[in-house]
Amino acid sequence: MSGYLTGVLVVLAFNVMAAYAVYLPLAAGQLNLGIAGFMAIGAYAAAYLTNELGWSMWAAVPMGSAAAGLVGILIGIPVLRTHGIYLALATFALGQVIAAVFLNLDVVGAAAGYPVTDYAAPGVVFACAIGVVLLMALISRTRFALYLTAVKSDATVADLMGISVRGIQVAAFALGAALAGFGGAMYAHHYSFIEAQHFNVLLSVFTVLYVLFGGVQTVWGPLVGAAFFTLVPELLRASDQWRYALFALFIIIFMALRPQGLVTASLFRLFRRRSKGASA
Amino acid sequence: MSAPAPTATPAAAPALAISGLQKSFAGVRAIRDLSFSVPKGRATALIGPNGAGKTTVFNLVSGVYGVDSGSIHVNGVDVTHLPSRRRIRTGVARSFQNIRLMSHLSVLENLLVGQHVRASSLAALLTPYRLIPNHRWKREARAALAESGLEQYAEETVGALPYGVRKRIDLVRATLAGASVLMLDEPAAGLNPSETNALRDHLKALIARGLTLLVVEHDMHFVDSICENVVVLNFGEKIAEGPLSVVWRDPKVREAYIGTDEEA
Ligand SMILES: Nc1ncnc2c1ncn2[C@@H]1O[C@H](COP(=O)(O)OP(=O)(O)O)[C@@H](O)[C@H]1O
Ligand SMILES: [Mg+2]
């Protein structure tokens, strides 16, 4: 594999992990606009463990993920009392606050950035991203995934059916945070350097865009969205200075044609029925 | 009307007991000092003109709204201040007048949501049942659909189905909670005659199985064929109670219905 191709696929792998971190709460109707903050928690916590405490990367990365998940629970409980635009604002502010904390935290290099000693090769990053996709595919086959949709589409009815709406929302938010932390921890160990400025608002917003573009109705939407956003600008490289304009045009056209995202539940059922019809 | 079922002992608590219930919305008194009880194992109708407060009673019993005062007991358990989420476990489930299914999910998925109380452990939550062919939950949901002659819709997206079908799926979902008391809000509204007949057979089968029904319905022939007793509401107050044939001759009831442009 060429260095260029490997580099692009590594970026894709990180974008896919981030996309699922946004997808989990969004599937339950909760927009987390501070996902970069949770990536930063995972990245810094894991890097600190390998650098300062001499932990192996294999223990530090899950720990970084757990740290982000724990913060997700602690913050999710109060923050998820808000809804819609207020939740978006609260998580947006949260992402900023977390980045600001790391920017000023001297033990992890503050504004100068933080080099990371242990290294995760591209193969490890790919394996992690594939693992995340498989895990998400597995989760999408459970009642938990069904309840995410139920809570999103009619929280009152879900509640009357005995489902703990708050429990599902907090779990989805915290699992998303843990996933973001996992991606962040891998990011730190692959690029061997992190700085707080990387985990900024644009990173959060772009990730949300992938997910909305791909669609939140099925588990494949985030994968398709992340792939589209990562690969299409690369494919348009030939047209050089026009590529971002072309890319923006694509997005506008697609969203006008498929406001629910590229991959929708009914699309899936249509395919399934076709393939059944063909085999019968 | 038939004699009381031999299984109903006098000491048994009613399936649903409502006492001194009051509810106002922004100063408008929607429910006024309402008391009635629903005996076990039978169907009772809650009737009255539009705006009388029938749906509000369902909303108070299921906990969508809190009461201003009064009490609600389900199978002898005081649920008045129980969080709405826990009430279904006391044995009361409901359907919705304005069908509240999750429209971009399939019929089967909607029914699985209805099963939640009987599959609510962490292990059940995380079982990848969709990977298991013919999983017990799916079999059960299909069987419930088949009972109402709706099995051909199992895999359909709910939003694409005709009104009458969705209306009956909303009912099937309510039955899947395993509740002993079902509150059905206008289950026959919008159904064509053959669907209404299918619904009647379905409800009779539920009663035969020992379930208790509280049915809000405008179609008096339908009410007469299912319910032994009716409770009549008008402006949030109970104005009559008893067998339909008796209640229907009550001048207060006649006036309540004629005083509005109600059908029936
Ligand atoms: N959430 C609410 N907010 C304000 N008023 C309400 C609300 N729910 C019901 N009401 C009022 O309570 C009265 C009874 O309504 P409802 O229970 O829906 O009647 P019914 O089901 O008998 O037709 C009506 O006057 C209605 O406007
Ligand atoms: Mg009503």
Coordinates of C-alpha atoms and ligand atoms in Angstrom, one line a residue:
Chain A
M1 CA 0.0 0.0 0.0
S2 CA 1.4 3.4 -0.9
G3 CA 2.1 5.8 1.9
Y4 CA -0.5 8.2 0.5
L5 CA -3.2 5.6 0.4
T6 CA -2.4 4.3 3.9
G7 CA -2.5 7.9 5.2
V8 CA -6.0 8.4 3.7
L9 CA -7.3 5.1 5.1
V10 CA -5.9 5.9 8.6
V11 CA -7.8 9.2 8.5
L12 CA -10.9 7.3 7.3
A13 CA -10.5 4.9 10.3
F14 CA -10.4 7.7 12.8
N15 CA -13.4 9.4 11.1
V16 CA -15.4 6.2 11.2
M17 CA -14.8 5.8 15.0
A18 CA -15.7 9.4 15.6
A19 CA -18.8 9.1 13.4
Y20 CA -20.1 6.2 15.6
A21 CA -19.4 8.2 18.7
V22 CA -21.8 10.9 17.4
Y23 CA -24.2 8.3 16.0
L24 CA -25.0 6.5 19.3
P25 CA -26.6 9.5 21.1
L26 CA -28.0 10.9 17.8
A27 CA -29.8 7.6 17.2
A28 CA -31.7 8.4 20.5
G29 CA -32.3 12.0 19.3
Q30 CA -29.4 13.6 21.3
L31 CA -27.0 15.8 19.4
N32 CA -23.5 15.9 21.0
L33 CA -21.7 18.8 19.5
G34 CA -18.7 18.4 21.9
I35 CA -17.5 15.1 20.7
A36 CA -13.9 16.4 20.1
G37 CA -13.8 17.1 23.9
F38 CA -14.4 13.4 24.6
M39 CA -11.7 12.5 22.1
A40 CA -9.3 14.8 23.9
I41 CA -10.1 13.1 27.2
G42 CA -9.3 9.7 25.8
A43 CA -6.2 10.9 24.0
Y44 CA -4.7 12.8 26.9
A45 CA -5.6 10.1 29.5
A46 CA -4.1 7.3 27.5
A47 CA -1.0 9.3 26.5
Y48 CA -0.5 10.2 30.2
L49 CA -0.7 6.6 31.2
T50 CA 1.9 5.4 28.6
N51 CA 4.2 8.4 29.0
E52 CA 4.2 9.0 32.7
L53 CA 3.1 5.7 34.2
G54 CA 4.8 3.5 31.7
W55 CA 1.6 1.6 30.9
S56 CA 1.4 -0.5 27.8
M57 CA -0.7 1.1 25.0
W58 CA -3.0 -2.0 25.1
A59 CA -4.0 -1.1 28.7
A60 CA -3.8 2.7 28.3
V61 CA -6.2 3.0 25.3
P62 CA -9.1 1.1 26.9
M63 CA -8.5 3.2 30.1
G64 CA -8.6 6.4 28.1
S65 CA -11.9 5.2 26.6
A66 CA -13.2 4.4 30.0
A67 CA -12.2 7.8 31.3
A68 CA -14.1 9.5 28.5
G69 CA -17.1 7.2 29.1
L70 CA -17.1 8.1 32.8
V71 CA -17.1 11.8 32.1
G72 CA -19.9 11.1 29.6
I73 CA -22.0 9.5 32.4
L74 CA -21.2 12.3 34.9
I75 CA -22.0 15.0 32.4
G76 CA -24.7 13.2 30.6
I77 CA -26.9 12.9 33.7
P78 CA -27.4 16.7 34.1
V79 CA -26.9 17.8 30.5
L80 CA -29.4 15.4 29.1
R81 CA -32.1 17.2 31.0
T82 CA -31.9 19.7 28.2
H83 CA -33.2 19.1 24.7
G84 CA -32.8 20.1 21.1
I85 CA -30.9 23.3 20.5
Y86 CA -30.1 23.7 24.3
L87 CA -28.5 20.3 24.4
A88 CA -26.5 21.2 21.3
L89 CA -25.3 24.4 23.0
A90 CA -24.5 22.7 26.3
T91 CA -22.4 20.0 24.6
F92 CA -20.8 22.6 22.3
A93 CA -19.7 24.6 25.4
L94 CA -18.6 21.4 27.1
G95 CA -16.3 20.5 24.2
Q96 CA -14.8 24.0 24.4
V97 CA -14.2 23.8 28.1
I98 CA -12.5 20.4 27.9
A99 CA -10.2 21.6 25.1
A100 CA -9.4 24.7 27.2
V101 CA -8.5 22.6 30.2
F102 CA -6.0 20.6 28.3
L103 CA -4.6 23.7 26.6
N104 CA -3.7 25.0 30.1
L105 CA -2.7 21.7 31.7
D106 CA 1.0 21.7 32.2
V107 CA 1.4 18.0 33.1
V108 CA 0.4 17.2 29.5
G109 CA 2.4 19.9 27.8
A110 CA -0.3 22.6 27.8
A111 CA -0.2 24.7 24.6
A112 CA 3.1 23.2 23.4
G113 CA 1.4 19.9 22.8
Y114 CA 2.2 16.4 24.1
P115 CA 4.5 13.9 22.4
V116 CA 3.4 10.2 22.9
T117 CA 6.1 7.5 23.3
D118 CA 4.2 4.4 22.3
Y119 CA 3.2 3.9 18.7
A120 CA 0.2 2.2 17.0
A121 CA 0.9 1.1 13.5
P122 CA -1.7 1.7 10.7
G123 CA -2.7 -2.0 10.8
V124 CA -3.7 -1.6 14.5
V125 CA -5.7 1.5 13.7
F126 CA -7.5 -0.3 10.9
A127 CA -8.2 -3.3 13.1
C128 CA -9.7 -1.0 15.8
A129 CA -11.9 0.8 13.3
I130 CA -13.1 -2.5 11.9
G131 CA -13.7 -3.7 15.4
V132 CA -15.8 -0.6 16.2
V133 CA -17.9 -1.2 13.0
L134 CA -18.5 -4.8 13.9
L135 CA -19.4 -4.0 17.5
M136 CA -21.8 -1.3 16.2
A137 CA -23.3 -3.8 13.8
L138 CA -23.8 -6.3 16.6
I139 CA -25.3 -3.6 18.9
S140 CA -27.7 -2.7 16.1
R141 CA -29.2 -6.2 16.3
T142 CA -30.2 -5.7 20.0
R143 CA -33.1 -4.3 21.8
F144 CA -30.8 -1.5 23.0
A145 CA -30.6 -0.2 19.4
L146 CA -34.4 -0.6 19.0
Y147 CA -34.9 1.5 22.1
L148 CA -32.6 4.2 20.8
T149 CA -35.0 4.6 17.9
A150 CA -38.0 4.3 20.1
V151 CA -36.8 7.0 22.5
K152 CA -36.0 9.2 19.5
S153 CA -39.3 8.8 17.7
D154 CA -41.7 8.9 20.7
A155 CA -40.3 9.2 24.1
T156 CA -43.7 9.3 25.8
V157 CA -44.7 6.0 24.3
A158 CA -41.3 4.5 25.1
D159 CA -41.8 5.6 28.7
L160 CA -45.3 4.2 28.9
M161 CA -44.0 0.9 27.6
G162 CA -41.8 0.8 30.6
I163 CA -38.5 1.8 28.9
S164 CA -36.2 4.0 31.0
V165 CA -35.9 6.9 28.6
R166 CA -33.3 8.7 30.7
G167 CA -31.4 5.4 31.2
I168 CA -31.2 4.8 27.4
Q169 CA -30.3 8.4 26.7
V170 CA -27.5 8.5 29.3
A171 CA -26.2 5.1 28.2
A172 CA -26.1 6.2 24.5
F173 CA -24.4 9.4 25.4
A174 CA -21.8 7.7 27.6
L175 CA -21.1 4.9 25.2
G176 CA -20.6 7.5 22.4
A177 CA -18.2 9.4 24.7
A178 CA -16.3 6.2 25.4
L179 CA -16.1 5.5 21.7
A180 CA -14.8 9.0 21.1
G181 CA -12.3 8.5 23.9
F182 CA -11.2 5.3 22.3
G183 CA -10.7 7.0 18.9
G184 CA -8.8 9.8 20.6
A185 CA -6.6 7.4 22.5
M186 CA -5.7 5.6 19.3
Y187 CA -5.2 8.9 17.5
A188 CA -2.6 9.9 20.2
H189 CA -0.7 6.6 19.8
H190 CA -0.8 6.6 16.0
Y191 CA 0.4 10.2 15.4
S192 CA 2.6 10.2 18.5
F193 CA 1.7 13.8 19.2
I194 CA -1.4 15.6 20.4
E195 CA -2.3 19.2 21.0
A196 CA -5.4 20.6 22.4
Q197 CA -6.0 22.8 19.4
H198 CA -6.7 19.7 17.3
F199 CA -9.8 18.8 19.3
N200 CA -11.7 21.9 18.3
V201 CA -15.2 22.7 17.3
L202 CA -14.6 22.0 13.6
L203 CA -13.7 18.5 14.4
S204 CA -17.0 18.1 16.3
V205 CA -19.1 19.8 13.7
F206 CA -17.6 17.8 10.7
T207 CA -18.2 14.6 12.5
V208 CA -21.8 15.5 13.0
L209 CA -22.0 16.3 9.3
Y210 CA -20.8 12.9 8.3
V211 CA -23.4 11.2 10.4
L212 CA -26.3 13.4 9.3
F213 CA -25.2 13.0 5.7
G214 CA -24.9 9.2 6.0
G215 CA -28.2 9.0 7.9
V216 CA -29.0 7.9 11.5
Q217 CA -31.8 5.5 10.7
T218 CA -29.5 2.5 10.2
V219 CA -26.1 1.6 11.6
W220 CA -24.4 1.9 8.2
G221 CA -25.2 5.6 7.7
P222 CA -22.2 6.8 9.7
L223 CA -19.8 4.5 7.9
V224 CA -21.1 5.7 4.5
G225 CA -21.0 9.3 5.6
A226 CA -17.5 9.1 7.0
A227 CA -16.3 7.4 3.9
F228 CA -17.9 9.9 1.6
F229 CA -16.5 12.9 3.5
T230 CA -13.0 11.4 3.7
L231 CA -12.7 9.9 0.2
V232 CA -14.6 12.1 -2.1
P233 CA -12.4 15.2 -1.5
E234 CA -9.4 13.0 -2.3
L235 CA -11.0 11.7 -5.5
L236 CA -11.7 15.3 -6.5
R237 CA -8.0 16.2 -6.2
A238 CA -7.7 16.2 -10.0
S239 CA -10.0 19.2 -10.2
D240 CA -7.7 20.9 -7.6
Q241 CA -9.0 24.4 -6.7
W242 CA -12.6 23.5 -7.5
R243 CA -12.7 20.4 -5.3
Y244 CA -14.2 21.9 -2.2
A245 CA -16.8 23.8 -4.2
L246 CA -17.7 20.6 -6.1
F247 CA -17.8 18.7 -2.8
A248 CA -20.1 21.3 -1.2
L249 CA -22.4 21.1 -4.3
F250 CA -22.5 17.3 -4.0
I251 CA -23.6 17.6 -0.4
I252 CA -26.3 20.1 -1.1
I253 CA -27.7 17.9 -3.9
F254 CA -27.6 14.8 -1.9
M255 CA -29.3 16.4 1.1
A256 CA -32.0 17.9 -1.1
L257 CA -32.7 14.4 -2.5
R258 CA -32.3 12.4 0.7
P259 CA -33.0 14.6 3.7
Q260 CA -33.0 11.6 6.0
G261 CA -29.4 10.8 4.9
L262 CA -28.1 8.5 2.2
V263 CA -28.8 5.2 4.0
T264 CA -32.4 4.9 5.4
A265 CA -34.3 2.1 7.0
S266 CA -36.8 1.8 4.2
L267 CA -34.0 1.7 1.6
F268 CA -32.7 -1.3 3.5
R269 CA -36.0 -3.1 3.7
L270 CA -36.4 -2.5 -0.1
F271 CA -33.1 -4.2 -0.8
R272 CA -33.9 -7.1 1.5
R273 CA -37.2 -7.7 -0.2
R274 CA -35.6 -7.5 -3.6
S275 CA -32.9 -10.0 -2.7
K276 CA -35.6 -12.3 -1.2
G277 CA -37.7 -12.0 -4.3
A278 CA -34.7 -12.8 -6.5
S279 CA -33.8 -15.9 -4.5
A280 CA -37.4 -17.2 -4.4
Chain B
M1 CA -76.5 -9.6 30.5
S2 CA -74.8 -12.6 32.0
A3 CA -74.3 -13.4 35.7
P4 CA -70.9 -12.5 37.3
A5 CA -68.2 -14.9 36.2
P6 CA -67.7 -17.7 38.8
T7 CA -64.0 -16.8 39.2
A8 CA -64.7 -13.2 40.4
T9 CA -64.7 -13.4 44.2
P10 CA -66.4 -10.5 46.0
A11 CA -63.2 -9.8 47.9
A12 CA -61.0 -9.4 44.8
A13 CA -59.8 -5.9 44.2
P14 CA -61.2 -4.3 41.0
A15 CA -58.9 -4.2 38.0
L16 CA -59.0 -0.5 38.1
A17 CA -60.4 1.8 40.8
I18 CA -60.6 5.5 40.3
S19 CA -61.6 7.7 43.3
G20 CA -62.2 11.4 43.6
L21 CA -60.1 12.2 40.5
Q22 CA -59.6 15.8 39.6
K23 CA -57.6 17.3 36.8
S24 CA -57.5 20.9 35.4
F25 CA -55.6 22.2 32.4
A26 CA -54.8 25.9 32.8
G27 CA -57.9 26.5 34.9
V28 CA -60.2 24.3 32.7
R29 CA -61.6 21.5 34.8
A30 CA -61.2 18.5 32.5
I31 CA -62.0 15.8 35.2
R32 CA -64.3 16.6 38.1
D33 CA -64.5 14.4 41.2
L34 CA -64.6 11.2 39.1
S35 CA -65.0 7.8 40.7
F36 CA -65.7 4.5 39.1
S37 CA -64.2 1.0 39.1
V38 CA -63.7 -1.6 36.5
P39 CA -64.4 -5.2 37.5
K40 CA -61.9 -7.9 36.6
G41 CA -62.2 -10.1 33.5
R42 CA -64.8 -8.0 31.8
A43 CA -65.1 -5.1 29.4
T44 CA -66.3 -1.8 30.6
A45 CA -67.0 1.2 28.2
L46 CA -66.1 4.8 28.9
I47 CA -68.4 6.9 26.8
G48 CA -69.4 10.5 26.4
P49 CA -69.3 13.3 23.9
N50 CA -66.1 14.7 22.4
G51 CA -64.1 16.6 25.0
A52 CA -65.8 14.9 27.9
G53 CA -62.5 13.8 29.3
K54 CA -62.2 10.1 28.3
T55 CA -58.7 10.3 26.9
T56 CA -57.7 12.4 29.9
V57 CA -58.7 9.5 32.1
F58 CA -56.4 7.2 30.2
N59 CA -53.6 9.8 30.4
L60 CA -54.1 10.1 34.2
V61 CA -54.2 6.3 34.7
S62 CA -51.1 5.7 32.5
G63 CA -49.3 8.6 34.1
V64 CA -48.9 10.9 31.1
Y65 CA -50.3 13.6 33.4
G66 CA -50.2 13.7 37.2
V67 CA -53.5 14.0 39.0
D68 CA -54.5 17.2 40.9
S69 CA -56.2 15.1 43.5
G70 CA -57.8 11.7 43.9
S71 CA -56.4 8.2 43.6
I72 CA -55.9 5.5 41.1
H73 CA -55.5 1.8 42.0
V74 CA -54.6 -0.9 39.5
N75 CA -55.2 -4.5 40.7
G76 CA -55.2 -3.1 44.2
V77 CA -51.9 -1.2 43.8
D78 CA -51.9 2.5 44.4
V79 CA -50.4 4.0 41.2
T80 CA -51.4 7.6 41.8
H81 CA -47.9 8.8 42.3
L82 CA -46.0 6.0 40.6
P83 CA -43.8 7.3 37.8
S84 CA -45.5 6.6 34.4
R85 CA -42.7 4.2 33.4
R86 CA -43.5 1.8 36.3
R87 CA -47.2 1.7 35.8
I88 CA -47.3 -0.9 33.0
R89 CA -45.7 -3.3 35.5
T90 CA -48.7 -3.1 37.7
G91 CA -50.6 -4.6 34.8
V92 CA -52.2 -1.7 32.9
A93 CA -51.4 -1.0 29.2
R94 CA -53.1 1.2 26.7
S95 CA -53.6 2.1 23.1
F96 CA -53.8 5.6 21.6
Q97 CA -56.7 7.4 20.0
N98 CA -54.3 9.1 17.5
I99 CA -52.2 5.9 16.9
R100 CA -48.7 6.4 18.3
L101 CA -46.6 3.8 16.5
M102 CA -43.0 4.5 15.5
S103 CA -43.6 5.1 11.8
H104 CA -40.3 4.3 10.2
L105 CA -39.8 1.1 12.1
S106 CA -41.3 -2.2 10.9
V107 CA -44.5 -3.6 12.4
L108 CA -42.5 -6.3 14.2
E109 CA -40.1 -3.8 15.7
N110 CA -43.0 -1.8 17.1
L111 CA -44.4 -4.9 18.7
L112 CA -41.0 -5.7 20.2
V113 CA -41.1 -2.3 21.9
G114 CA -44.4 -3.4 23.4
Q115 CA -42.8 -6.5 24.9
H116 CA -40.3 -4.5 26.8
V117 CA -41.7 -5.1 30.3
R118 CA -41.3 -8.9 29.8
A119 CA -37.8 -8.6 28.4
S120 CA -36.2 -5.8 30.4
S121 CA -33.1 -7.5 31.9
L122 CA -29.6 -6.2 30.9
A123 CA -29.1 -9.6 29.1
A124 CA -32.3 -9.1 27.2
L125 CA -31.3 -5.6 26.3
L126 CA -28.0 -6.8 24.8
T127 CA -29.1 -10.0 23.1
P128 CA -28.5 -9.6 19.3
Y129 CA -31.9 -11.2 18.7
R130 CA -32.0 -10.1 15.1
L131 CA -29.1 -12.4 14.4
I132 CA -31.0 -15.4 15.8
P133 CA -33.5 -16.8 13.2
N134 CA -37.0 -17.1 14.6
H135 CA -36.1 -15.8 18.0
R136 CA -38.8 -16.3 20.7
W137 CA -39.6 -12.5 20.8
K138 CA -40.2 -12.4 17.0
R139 CA -42.2 -15.6 17.1
E140 CA -44.4 -14.3 19.9
A141 CA -45.0 -11.0 18.0
R142 CA -45.9 -12.8 14.8
A143 CA -48.3 -15.0 16.7
A144 CA -50.0 -12.0 18.2
L145 CA -50.2 -10.5 14.7
A146 CA -51.6 -13.7 13.3
E147 CA -54.3 -13.7 16.0
S148 CA -55.6 -10.4 14.5
G149 CA -55.1 -11.7 10.9
L150 CA -52.3 -9.1 10.4
E151 CA -49.3 -11.4 10.0
Q152 CA -48.7 -10.4 6.4
Y153 CA -47.7 -7.0 7.6
A154 CA -44.9 -8.1 9.9
E155 CA -42.0 -6.8 7.9
E156 CA -43.8 -3.7 6.5
T157 CA -42.7 -0.2 7.5
V158 CA -45.6 1.1 9.7
G159 CA -45.7 4.5 8.1
A160 CA -46.7 3.0 4.7
L161 CA -49.7 1.0 6.1
P162 CA -53.4 2.0 5.8
Y163 CA -55.0 3.6 8.9
G164 CA -57.2 0.7 9.8
V165 CA -54.2 -1.7 9.9
R166 CA -52.1 0.8 12.0
K167 CA -55.0 1.2 14.4
R168 CA -55.1 -2.5 15.0
I169 CA -51.3 -2.8 15.3
D170 CA -51.4 -0.2 18.0
L171 CA -53.8 -2.5 19.9
V172 CA -51.7 -5.6 19.3
R173 CA -48.7 -3.7 20.7
A174 CA -50.6 -2.9 23.9
T175 CA -51.5 -6.6 24.3
L176 CA -47.9 -7.6 24.1
A177 CA -46.9 -6.1 27.5
G178 CA -48.7 -9.0 29.1
A179 CA -50.9 -6.5 31.0
S180 CA -54.1 -7.7 32.7
V181 CA -55.9 -4.5 32.1
L182 CA -56.1 -2.9 28.6
M183 CA -57.4 0.7 28.0
L184 CA -58.4 1.1 24.4
D185 CA -59.0 4.6 23.1
E186 CA -61.5 4.4 20.2
P187 CA -60.2 1.1 18.8
A188 CA -62.9 0.9 16.1
A189 CA -62.6 4.5 14.9
G190 CA -61.7 4.6 11.2
L191 CA -62.1 0.9 10.7
N192 CA -64.3 -0.5 7.9
P193 CA -67.1 -2.9 8.7
S194 CA -65.0 -6.1 8.2
E195 CA -62.1 -4.7 10.2
T196 CA -64.6 -3.8 12.9
N197 CA -65.8 -7.3 13.0
A198 CA -62.3 -8.7 13.2
L199 CA -61.6 -6.2 16.0
R200 CA -64.7 -7.4 17.9
D201 CA -63.6 -11.0 17.6
H202 CA -60.2 -10.1 18.8
L203 CA -61.5 -8.2 21.9
K204 CA -63.8 -11.1 22.7
A205 CA -60.9 -13.5 22.6
L206 CA -59.0 -11.2 24.9
I207 CA -61.9 -11.2 27.4
A208 CA -62.2 -14.9 27.1
R209 CA -58.6 -15.1 28.1
G210 CA -59.4 -13.3 31.3
L211 CA -58.2 -9.8 30.4
T212 CA -60.0 -6.7 31.6
L213 CA -60.9 -4.0 29.1
L214 CA -61.7 -0.4 29.5
V215 CA -62.9 0.8 26.1
V216 CA -63.6 4.3 24.9
E217 CA -65.8 4.1 21.8
H218 CA -68.4 6.1 20.0
D219 CA -69.9 3.2 18.0
M220 CA -72.7 2.1 20.4
H221 CA -73.5 -1.1 18.5
F222 CA -69.8 -2.0 19.0
V223 CA -70.0 -1.1 22.7
D224 CA -73.2 -3.1 23.2
S225 CA -71.6 -6.2 21.7
I226 CA -68.5 -6.1 23.9
C227 CA -69.2 -4.3 27.2
E228 CA -71.4 -5.3 30.1
N229 CA -71.2 -1.9 31.7
V230 CA -70.7 1.6 30.7
V231 CA -69.6 4.8 32.5
V232 CA -70.8 8.0 30.9
L233 CA -68.7 11.2 31.2
N234 CA -69.8 14.7 30.3
F235 CA -67.7 17.7 31.0
G236 CA -65.4 15.6 33.1
E237 CA -68.2 14.4 35.4
K238 CA -69.7 10.9 35.6
I239 CA -73.4 11.4 34.7
A240 CA -74.4 7.7 34.6
E241 CA -73.2 4.2 35.0
G242 CA -74.7 0.8 34.4
P243 CA -75.7 -1.5 31.5
L244 CA -75.8 0.4 28.2
S245 CA -79.5 -0.4 27.6
V246 CA -80.4 1.3 30.9
V247 CA -77.9 4.2 30.7
W248 CA -79.0 5.0 27.2
R249 CA -82.5 5.8 28.3
D250 CA -81.2 8.1 31.0
P251 CA -82.4 11.7 30.2
K252 CA -79.1 13.2 31.3
V253 CA -77.2 11.0 28.9
R254 CA -79.6 11.8 26.1
E255 CA -79.2 15.5 26.8
A256 CA -75.4 15.2 26.9
Y257 CA -75.4 13.6 23.4
I258 CA -78.1 15.8 21.9
G259 CA -76.6 18.9 23.4
T260 CA -73.6 18.4 21.2
D261 CA -73.4 17.5 17.5
E262 CA -72.2 14.0 18.5
E263 CA -73.0 11.1 16.2
A264 CA -74.4 7.9 17.7
Ligands
LIG1 N1 -52.8 18.5 27.5 C1 -54.0 19.2 27.6 N2 -53.9 20.6 27.7 C2 -55.0 21.3 27.8 N3 -56.2 20.8 27.7 C3 -56.4 19.5 27.6 C4 -55.3 18.6 27.5 N4 -55.7 17.4 27.4 C5 -57.1 17.5 27.4 N5 -57.5 18.8 27.5 C6 -58.9 19.2 27.6 O1 -59.6 18.4 28.4 C7 -60.9 18.1 27.9 C8 -61.1 16.7 27.7 O2 -60.3 16.2 26.6 P1 -60.2 14.7 26.2 O3 -59.9 13.9 27.4 O4 -59.3 14.6 25.1 O5 -61.7 14.4 25.7 P2 -62.3 13.1 25.0 O6 -61.2 12.1 24.9 O7 -63.4 12.7 25.9 O8 -62.8 13.5 23.7 C9 -61.0 18.9 26.6 O9 -61.6 20.2 26.9 C10 -59.5 19.1 26.2 O10 -59.4 20.3 25.5
MG2 MG -60.4 11.2 23.2

